[in-house]
Amino acid sequence: MKGDDIGDVIVELTRNGRYLKVSAVHVATGREAVAVGPASEPKGLERIALAKLKRALAAR
């Protein structure tokens, strides 16, 4: 997957009961950001994880 302006990103979705964990990993740096929330909102959690990853990359 391509992040808008950050390059290649791997997104992993892991369901645990009613909850969903979305991990976004930047391929070039190995940085990871995670969002956890209701399993009914996978796209929203993916958007949050990508935003957190962008913020983490900008802070370095």
PDB file of C-alpha atoms in Angstrom:
ATOM      1  CA  MET A   1       0.000   0.000   0.000  1.00  0.00           C
ATOM      2  CA  LYS A   2       1.162   3.519  -0.686  1.00  0.00           C
ATOM      3  CA  GLY A   3       0.794   6.168   2.005  1.00  0.00           C
ATOM      4  CA  ASP A   4      -0.150   9.512   0.410  1.00  0.00           C
ATOM      5  CA  ASP A   5       3.276  11.086   0.655  1.00  0.00           C
ATOM      6  CA  ILE A   6       5.289   8.778   2.902  1.00  0.00           C
ATOM      7  CA  GLY A   7       6.064   5.891   0.546  1.00  0.00           C
ATOM      8  CA  ASP A   8       5.269   2.212   0.985  1.00  0.00           C
ATOM      9  CA  VAL A   9       3.281   1.192   4.059  1.00  0.00           C
ATOM     10  CA  ILE A  10       2.220  -2.265   5.238  1.00  0.00           C
ATOM     11  CA  VAL A  11      -1.175  -2.311   6.960  1.00  0.00           C
ATOM     12  CA  GLU A  12      -2.153  -5.283   9.129  1.00  0.00           C
ATOM     13  CA  LEU A  13      -5.615  -5.820  10.622  1.00  0.00           C
ATOM     14  CA  THR A  14      -5.996  -8.187  13.585  1.00  0.00           C
ATOM     15  CA  ARG A  15      -9.413  -8.933  15.040  1.00  0.00           C
ATOM     16  CA  ASN A  16      -9.818  -9.947  18.677  1.00  0.00           C
ATOM     17  CA  GLY A  17     -13.492 -10.409  19.502  1.00  0.00           C
ATOM     18  CA  ARG A  18     -15.295  -7.072  19.163  1.00  0.00           C
ATOM     19  CA  TYR A  19     -12.042  -5.157  18.771  1.00  0.00           C
ATOM     20  CA  LEU A  20      -9.788  -4.556  15.800  1.00  0.00           C
ATOM     21  CA  LYS A  21      -6.102  -3.646  15.930  1.00  0.00           C
ATOM     22  CA  VAL A  22      -4.685  -1.891  12.867  1.00  0.00           C
ATOM     23  CA  SER A  23      -0.908  -1.663  12.536  1.00  0.00           C
ATOM     24  CA  ALA A  24       0.734   0.534   9.906  1.00  0.00           C
ATOM     25  CA  VAL A  25       4.447  -0.071   9.260  1.00  0.00           C
ATOM     26  CA  HIS A  26       6.611   2.223   7.129  1.00  0.00           C
ATOM     27  CA  VAL A  27       8.676  -0.083   4.914  1.00  0.00           C
ATOM     28  CA  ALA A  28      11.735   2.148   4.565  1.00  0.00           C
ATOM     29  CA  THR A  29      12.210   2.885   8.285  1.00  0.00           C
ATOM     30  CA  GLY A  30      10.382   0.093  10.116  1.00  0.00           C
ATOM     31  CA  ARG A  31       8.399   2.635  12.167  1.00  0.00           C
ATOM     32  CA  GLU A  32       5.029   1.342  13.369  1.00  0.00           C
ATOM     33  CA  ALA A  33       1.833   3.024  14.497  1.00  0.00           C
ATOM     34  CA  VAL A  34      -1.176   1.208  15.960  1.00  0.00           C
ATOM     35  CA  ALA A  35      -4.859   2.030  16.371  1.00  0.00           C
ATOM     36  CA  VAL A  36      -7.339  -0.102  18.331  1.00  0.00           C
ATOM     37  CA  GLY A  37     -11.106   0.245  18.255  1.00  0.00           C
ATOM     38  CA  PRO A  38     -14.394  -1.418  17.359  1.00  0.00           C
ATOM     39  CA  ALA A  39     -14.255  -4.077  14.642  1.00  0.00           C
ATOM     40  CA  SER A  40     -17.135  -2.342  12.863  1.00  0.00           C
ATOM     41  CA  GLU A  41     -14.869   0.584  11.843  1.00  0.00           C
ATOM     42  CA  PRO A  42     -11.889  -0.875   9.904  1.00  0.00           C
ATOM     43  CA  LYS A  43     -11.498   2.045   7.468  1.00  0.00           C
ATOM     44  CA  GLY A  44     -11.609   4.619  10.263  1.00  0.00           C
ATOM     45  CA  LEU A  45      -8.989   2.748  12.272  1.00  0.00           C
ATOM     46  CA  GLU A  46      -6.791   2.438   9.185  1.00  0.00           C
ATOM     47  CA  ARG A  47      -7.051   6.188   8.626  1.00  0.00           C
ATOM     48  CA  ILE A  48      -6.082   6.835  12.280  1.00  0.00           C
ATOM     49  CA  ALA A  49      -3.110   4.433  12.123  1.00  0.00           C
ATOM     50  CA  LEU A  50      -1.822   6.105   8.940  1.00  0.00           C
ATOM     51  CA  ALA A  51      -2.216   9.569  10.476  1.00  0.00           C
ATOM     52  CA  LYS A  52      -0.303   8.446  13.580  1.00  0.00           C
ATOM     53  CA  LEU A  53       2.438   6.997  11.376  1.00  0.00           C
ATOM     54  CA  LYS A  54       2.740  10.239   9.399  1.00  0.00           C
ATOM     55  CA  ARG A  55       3.026  12.190  12.650  1.00  0.00           C
ATOM     56  CA  ALA A  56       5.674   9.804  13.984  1.00  0.00           C
ATOM     57  CA  LEU A  57       7.717  10.096  10.787  1.00  0.00           C
ATOM     58  CA  ALA A  58       7.475  13.893  10.825  1.00  0.00           C
ATOM     59  CA  ALA A  59       8.728  14.017  14.427  1.00  0.00           C
ATOM     60  CA  ARG A  60      11.985  12.199  13.700  1.00  0.00           C
TER      61      ARG A  60
END
